[in-house]
Amino acid sequence: MSKTIFITGASRGFGRLWAEAFLNRGDKVIATARNTQSLNDLKEKYGDAILTLQLDVNSREQSFEAVNKAKEHFGQIDVAINNAGYGLFGTIEETSEEDARQQIETNVFGLLWVTQAVLPIMRAQGHGHIIQVSSVLGITTLPNLGIYNASKFAVEGLSETLATEVKNFGINITLVEPNGFATEWAGASAKQSENIPAYDKVRAAFNEGMSDTDIFGIPEATTPAILKLVDAQTPPLRLFLGKVALPWAKQTYEQRINEWEQWNDVATAAHGK
């Protein structure tokens, strides 16, 4: 059966690829973007199957308006994919107040507003699936991406909590956690803080690590995984995308558990009884 899918950040990257894949197989798509002109070719090709809406997710009002227009147009929303977001590059000390606030505003609050907007519709339907595009950097971290890491850690906590709150309404939540992919995320979509020379070595080590092209997946290869996720009767709370993410997460958690166990006597004594 075809589904009606609301997706943010559909003008490029994963959002664009997934929107076209849904349309190509016969789903109805509400594709949102700050600039919908980049979606004109999809509109011409798929006609009434796609509704394009201008949306700045930073605006709670616009988010609710877009979701309500989608519901009025297609009658329901089966899946909502919060894909809008971007990367902010720079160390913690280098990050300006404006850049830090904007990163959290888009990656966390933008996702929250759309989530809040679709929940009443999905509750009334008795079903729905909200897919939050997080990152493996919501589980582990890299230097030079501190505020981005923080935004994705927030998305993880918000979404895991939400899953426990809405499971009795027939609503599923999935966190999609890609490792690096060769999209425009680190290019045209990214922002860069002003550099402080003291961090040049940190930045150089980061850039050297990013030069290993094998760690970056092919964006188009994610499409079958997303289609399978959307069709799953019991979708997972978390889904990694790429071959790098799970080994990295395992290594991170092994290090954490080892350190927690080393300090467990201190932790237990702090309980007081």
CSV table of C-alpha atoms in Angstrom, one decimal:
chain,number,residue,atom,x,y,z
A,1,MET,CA,0.0,0.0,0.0
A,2,SER,CA,1.2,3.5,-0.8
A,3,LYS,CA,2.1,5.8,2.1
A,4,THR,CA,1.9,9.5,2.6
A,5,ILE,CA,5.3,10.8,3.7
A,6,PHE,CA,6.2,14.3,5.0
A,7,ILE,CA,9.9,15.0,4.7
A,8,THR,CA,11.9,18.1,5.7
A,9,GLY,CA,15.1,19.3,4.0
A,10,ALA,CA,14.0,17.7,0.7
A,11,SER,CA,16.0,20.0,-1.6
A,12,ARG,CA,19.3,18.1,-1.5
A,13,GLY,CA,21.2,15.2,0.0
A,14,PHE,CA,19.3,12.4,1.7
A,15,GLY,CA,16.0,14.3,1.7
A,16,ARG,CA,16.0,14.7,-2.1
A,17,LEU,CA,17.1,11.1,-2.8
A,18,TRP,CA,14.6,9.6,-0.4
A,19,ALA,CA,11.7,11.8,-1.6
A,20,GLU,CA,12.3,10.8,-5.2
A,21,ALA,CA,12.6,7.1,-4.2
A,22,PHE,CA,9.2,7.3,-2.4
A,23,LEU,CA,7.6,9.0,-5.4
A,24,ASN,CA,9.1,6.5,-7.9
A,25,ARG,CA,7.5,3.6,-6.1
A,26,GLY,CA,4.1,5.2,-5.9
A,27,ASP,CA,4.0,6.9,-2.5
A,28,LYS,CA,2.6,10.4,-1.9
A,29,VAL,CA,5.2,12.9,-0.7
A,30,ILE,CA,5.0,16.3,1.0
A,31,ALA,CA,8.5,17.7,0.2
A,32,THR,CA,9.5,20.7,2.2
A,33,ALA,CA,12.4,23.0,1.8
A,34,ARG,CA,13.4,26.6,2.4
A,35,ASN,CA,13.5,27.1,-1.3
A,36,THR,CA,11.1,24.9,-3.2
A,37,GLN,CA,12.3,25.9,-6.7
A,38,SER,CA,14.8,23.0,-6.5
A,39,LEU,CA,11.9,20.6,-6.3
A,40,ASN,CA,10.2,21.9,-9.5
A,41,ASP,CA,11.5,19.0,-11.6
A,42,LEU,CA,10.0,16.5,-9.2
A,43,LYS,CA,6.7,18.3,-9.4
A,44,GLU,CA,6.8,18.2,-13.2
A,45,LYS,CA,7.6,14.5,-13.2
A,46,TYR,CA,5.3,13.2,-10.5
A,47,GLY,CA,2.4,15.7,-10.6
A,48,ASP,CA,-0.3,15.3,-8.0
A,49,ALA,CA,1.7,12.7,-6.1
A,50,ILE,CA,3.9,15.4,-4.6
A,51,LEU,CA,3.1,18.5,-2.7
A,52,THR,CA,5.9,21.0,-2.3
A,53,LEU,CA,5.9,23.4,0.6
A,54,GLN,CA,8.2,26.2,1.6
A,55,LEU,CA,9.3,25.6,5.2
A,56,ASP,CA,11.9,27.0,7.6
A,57,VAL,CA,11.8,24.5,10.4
A,58,ASN,CA,13.1,27.1,12.8
A,59,SER,CA,9.7,28.6,12.8
A,60,ARG,CA,7.2,26.7,15.0
A,61,GLU,CA,4.3,28.5,13.3
A,62,GLN,CA,5.5,27.5,9.8
A,63,SER,CA,6.1,23.9,10.9
A,64,PHE,CA,2.5,23.6,12.1
A,65,GLU,CA,1.1,25.4,9.1
A,66,ALA,CA,3.0,23.1,6.7
A,67,VAL,CA,2.0,19.9,8.5
A,68,ASN,CA,-1.7,21.0,8.6
A,69,LYS,CA,-1.6,21.9,4.9
A,70,ALA,CA,-0.2,18.4,4.2
A,71,LYS,CA,-3.0,16.8,6.2
A,72,GLU,CA,-5.7,18.9,4.4
A,73,HIS,CA,-4.2,18.0,1.0
A,74,PHE,CA,-3.7,14.3,1.3
A,75,GLY,CA,-6.0,13.5,4.2
A,76,GLN,CA,-3.3,11.8,6.4
A,77,ILE,CA,0.4,11.6,7.2
A,78,ASP,CA,1.7,8.1,7.6
A,79,VAL,CA,5.4,8.9,7.9
A,80,ALA,CA,7.3,12.1,8.9
A,81,ILE,CA,11.0,12.3,8.3
A,82,ASN,CA,12.8,15.0,10.1
A,83,ASN,CA,15.8,15.4,7.8
A,84,ALA,CA,16.4,19.2,7.8
A,85,GLY,CA,19.7,20.1,9.5
A,86,TYR,CA,23.3,21.0,8.8
A,87,GLY,CA,26.8,20.7,10.2
A,88,LEU,CA,28.7,23.4,12.1
A,89,PHE,CA,32.4,23.0,12.0
A,90,GLY,CA,34.6,24.5,14.7
A,91,THR,CA,35.9,23.8,18.1
A,92,ILE,CA,33.9,24.6,21.2
A,93,GLU,CA,35.9,27.7,22.0
A,94,GLU,CA,35.8,29.0,18.4
A,95,THR,CA,32.0,28.8,18.2
A,96,SER,CA,30.1,32.1,18.3
A,97,GLU,CA,26.9,32.5,20.3
A,98,GLU,CA,25.0,33.1,17.1
A,99,ASP,CA,26.3,30.0,15.4
A,100,ALA,CA,25.8,27.8,18.4
A,101,ARG,CA,22.2,29.0,18.9
A,102,GLN,CA,21.4,28.6,15.2
A,103,GLN,CA,22.8,25.1,15.1
A,104,ILE,CA,20.6,24.0,18.1
A,105,GLU,CA,17.6,26.0,16.7
A,106,THR,CA,17.6,24.1,13.4
A,107,ASN,CA,18.9,20.6,14.4
A,108,VAL,CA,16.9,20.3,17.7
A,109,PHE,CA,14.1,22.8,17.8
A,110,GLY,CA,13.3,22.5,14.1
A,111,LEU,CA,12.9,18.8,14.6
A,112,LEU,CA,10.9,19.3,17.7
A,113,TRP,CA,8.4,21.6,16.1
A,114,VAL,CA,7.6,19.3,13.2
A,115,THR,CA,7.4,16.3,15.6
A,116,GLN,CA,4.9,18.2,17.8
A,117,ALA,CA,2.9,19.2,14.7
A,118,VAL,CA,2.5,15.6,13.4
A,119,LEU,CA,1.8,13.9,16.7
A,120,PRO,CA,-1.9,15.0,17.0
A,121,ILE,CA,-2.6,13.8,13.4
A,122,MET,CA,-0.9,10.4,14.0
A,123,ARG,CA,-2.7,10.0,17.4
A,124,ALA,CA,-6.1,10.6,15.7
A,125,GLN,CA,-5.2,8.1,12.9
A,126,GLY,CA,-4.1,5.5,15.4
A,127,HIS,CA,-0.8,5.0,13.5
A,128,GLY,CA,2.3,6.8,12.3
A,129,HIS,CA,6.0,6.6,12.1
A,130,ILE,CA,8.4,9.5,12.9
A,131,ILE,CA,11.9,9.1,11.5
A,132,GLN,CA,14.5,11.4,13.1
A,133,VAL,CA,17.7,11.8,11.0
A,134,SER,CA,20.3,11.9,13.8
A,135,SER,CA,23.9,10.8,13.3
A,136,VAL,CA,26.4,8.3,14.7
A,137,LEU,CA,27.7,11.6,16.2
A,138,GLY,CA,24.7,11.4,18.5
A,139,ILE,CA,26.3,8.4,20.1
A,140,THR,CA,30.0,9.2,19.9
A,141,THR,CA,31.9,12.4,19.1
A,142,LEU,CA,34.5,14.0,16.9
A,143,PRO,CA,36.5,17.1,17.8
A,144,ASN,CA,35.8,20.2,15.6
A,145,LEU,CA,32.0,19.3,15.6
A,146,GLY,CA,31.2,19.9,19.2
A,147,ILE,CA,27.9,21.8,18.8
A,148,TYR,CA,26.8,19.5,16.1
A,149,ASN,CA,27.5,16.5,18.3
A,150,ALA,CA,25.5,18.2,21.1
A,151,SER,CA,22.5,18.8,18.8
A,152,LYS,CA,22.4,15.1,17.8
A,153,PHE,CA,22.8,13.9,21.4
A,154,ALA,CA,19.8,16.1,22.2
A,155,VAL,CA,17.8,14.5,19.3
A,156,GLU,CA,18.7,11.1,20.7
A,157,GLY,CA,17.4,11.8,24.1
A,158,LEU,CA,14.3,13.6,22.9
A,159,SER,CA,13.4,10.8,20.5
A,160,GLU,CA,14.1,7.9,22.8
A,161,THR,CA,11.9,9.5,25.4
A,162,LEU,CA,9.2,10.2,22.8
A,163,ALA,CA,9.2,6.5,21.8
A,164,THR,CA,8.1,5.5,25.3
A,165,GLU,CA,5.4,8.2,25.4
A,166,VAL,CA,3.6,7.4,22.1
A,167,LYS,CA,4.0,3.6,21.7
A,168,ASN,CA,0.4,3.1,23.0
A,169,PHE,CA,-0.9,5.4,20.2
A,170,GLY,CA,0.4,3.1,17.5
A,171,ILE,CA,3.2,5.6,16.7
A,172,ASN,CA,6.7,4.3,16.0
A,173,ILE,CA,9.9,6.4,16.4
A,174,THR,CA,13.1,5.6,14.7
A,175,LEU,CA,16.5,7.4,15.0
A,176,VAL,CA,18.4,7.0,11.7
A,177,GLU,CA,22.1,7.3,12.5
A,178,PRO,CA,24.3,7.6,9.4
A,179,ASN,CA,28.1,7.6,9.5
A,180,GLY,CA,29.8,9.9,7.0
A,181,PHE,CA,28.3,10.0,3.5
A,182,ALA,CA,29.4,11.9,0.4
A,183,THR,CA,26.6,14.4,0.5
A,184,GLU,CA,26.8,18.2,0.6
A,185,TRP,CA,26.6,18.1,4.4
A,186,ALA,CA,30.3,19.0,4.8
A,187,GLY,CA,30.2,21.3,1.8
A,188,ALA,CA,27.6,23.8,0.7
A,189,SER,CA,25.2,22.8,3.6
A,190,ALA,CA,27.8,23.4,6.3
A,191,LYS,CA,28.9,26.4,8.3
A,192,GLN,CA,32.4,27.1,9.6
A,193,SER,CA,33.4,29.0,12.8
A,194,GLU,CA,36.2,31.5,12.8
A,195,ASN,CA,39.5,29.8,13.5
A,196,ILE,CA,41.7,30.3,16.6
A,197,PRO,CA,45.3,29.4,15.8
A,198,ALA,CA,45.7,27.4,19.0
A,199,TYR,CA,43.5,24.8,17.6
A,200,ASP,CA,45.3,24.4,14.2
A,201,LYS,CA,46.7,21.0,15.2
A,202,VAL,CA,43.2,19.7,16.3
A,203,ARG,CA,41.8,21.0,13.0
A,204,ALA,CA,44.7,19.4,11.0
A,205,ALA,CA,44.2,16.0,12.6
A,206,PHE,CA,40.4,16.2,12.0
A,207,ASN,CA,41.0,17.1,8.3
A,208,GLU,CA,43.5,14.3,7.9
A,209,GLY,CA,40.9,11.8,9.2
A,210,MET,CA,38.3,13.1,6.8
A,211,SER,CA,40.7,12.5,3.9
A,212,ASP,CA,40.0,8.8,4.1
A,213,THR,CA,37.4,8.5,1.5
A,214,ASP,CA,36.6,4.9,2.4
A,215,ILE,CA,34.8,6.0,5.5
A,216,PHE,CA,32.2,7.9,3.5
A,217,GLY,CA,29.3,5.9,2.1
A,218,ILE,CA,27.5,6.4,-1.2
A,219,PRO,CA,24.3,8.4,-0.5
A,220,GLU,CA,22.2,6.6,-3.1
A,221,ALA,CA,23.0,3.3,-1.4
A,222,THR,CA,20.9,4.4,1.6
A,223,THR,CA,17.6,4.4,-0.4
A,224,PRO,CA,16.8,0.6,-0.1
A,225,ALA,CA,17.4,0.8,3.7
A,226,ILE,CA,15.0,3.7,4.1
A,227,LEU,CA,12.3,2.0,2.0
A,228,LYS,CA,12.7,-1.1,4.1
A,229,LEU,CA,12.5,1.0,7.3
A,230,VAL,CA,9.3,2.8,6.2
A,231,ASP,CA,7.7,-0.5,5.3
A,232,ALA,CA,8.6,-2.4,8.5
A,233,GLN,CA,5.8,-3.5,10.7
A,234,THR,CA,7.9,-3.2,13.8
A,235,PRO,CA,10.6,-0.7,13.0
A,236,PRO,CA,13.7,-0.4,15.2
A,237,LEU,CA,14.3,2.5,17.6
A,238,ARG,CA,17.7,3.0,16.0
A,239,LEU,CA,19.1,2.2,12.6
A,240,PHE,CA,22.7,2.9,11.6
A,241,LEU,CA,23.4,3.7,8.0
A,242,GLY,CA,26.9,2.7,6.7
A,243,LYS,CA,29.5,0.2,7.6
A,244,VAL,CA,31.5,2.5,9.9
A,245,ALA,CA,28.9,3.4,12.5
A,246,LEU,CA,28.3,0.1,14.4
A,247,PRO,CA,32.0,-0.7,15.0
A,248,TRP,CA,32.7,2.8,16.1
A,249,ALA,CA,29.7,2.8,18.5
A,250,LYS,CA,30.8,-0.6,19.9
A,251,GLN,CA,34.3,0.8,20.5
A,252,THR,CA,32.9,3.9,22.2
A,253,TYR,CA,30.6,1.9,24.5
A,254,GLU,CA,33.4,-0.6,25.5
A,255,GLN,CA,35.5,2.4,26.5
A,256,ARG,CA,32.7,3.9,28.5
A,257,ILE,CA,31.7,0.7,30.3
A,258,ASN,CA,35.4,0.0,31.2
A,259,GLU,CA,35.7,3.5,32.7
A,260,TRP,CA,32.4,3.2,34.6
A,261,GLU,CA,33.4,-0.1,36.1
A,262,GLN,CA,36.8,1.2,37.2
A,263,TRP,CA,35.0,4.0,39.1
A,264,ASN,CA,32.0,1.9,40.3
A,265,ASP,CA,33.3,1.7,43.9
A,266,VAL,CA,33.3,5.4,44.1
A,267,ALA,CA,29.9,5.6,42.4
A,268,THR,CA,28.3,3.0,44.8
A,269,ALA,CA,29.7,4.7,47.9
A,270,ALA,CA,28.2,8.0,46.7
A,271,HIS,CA,24.7,6.3,47.0
A,272,GLY,CA,25.1,6.6,50.8
A,273,LYS,CA,23.3,3.4,51.8
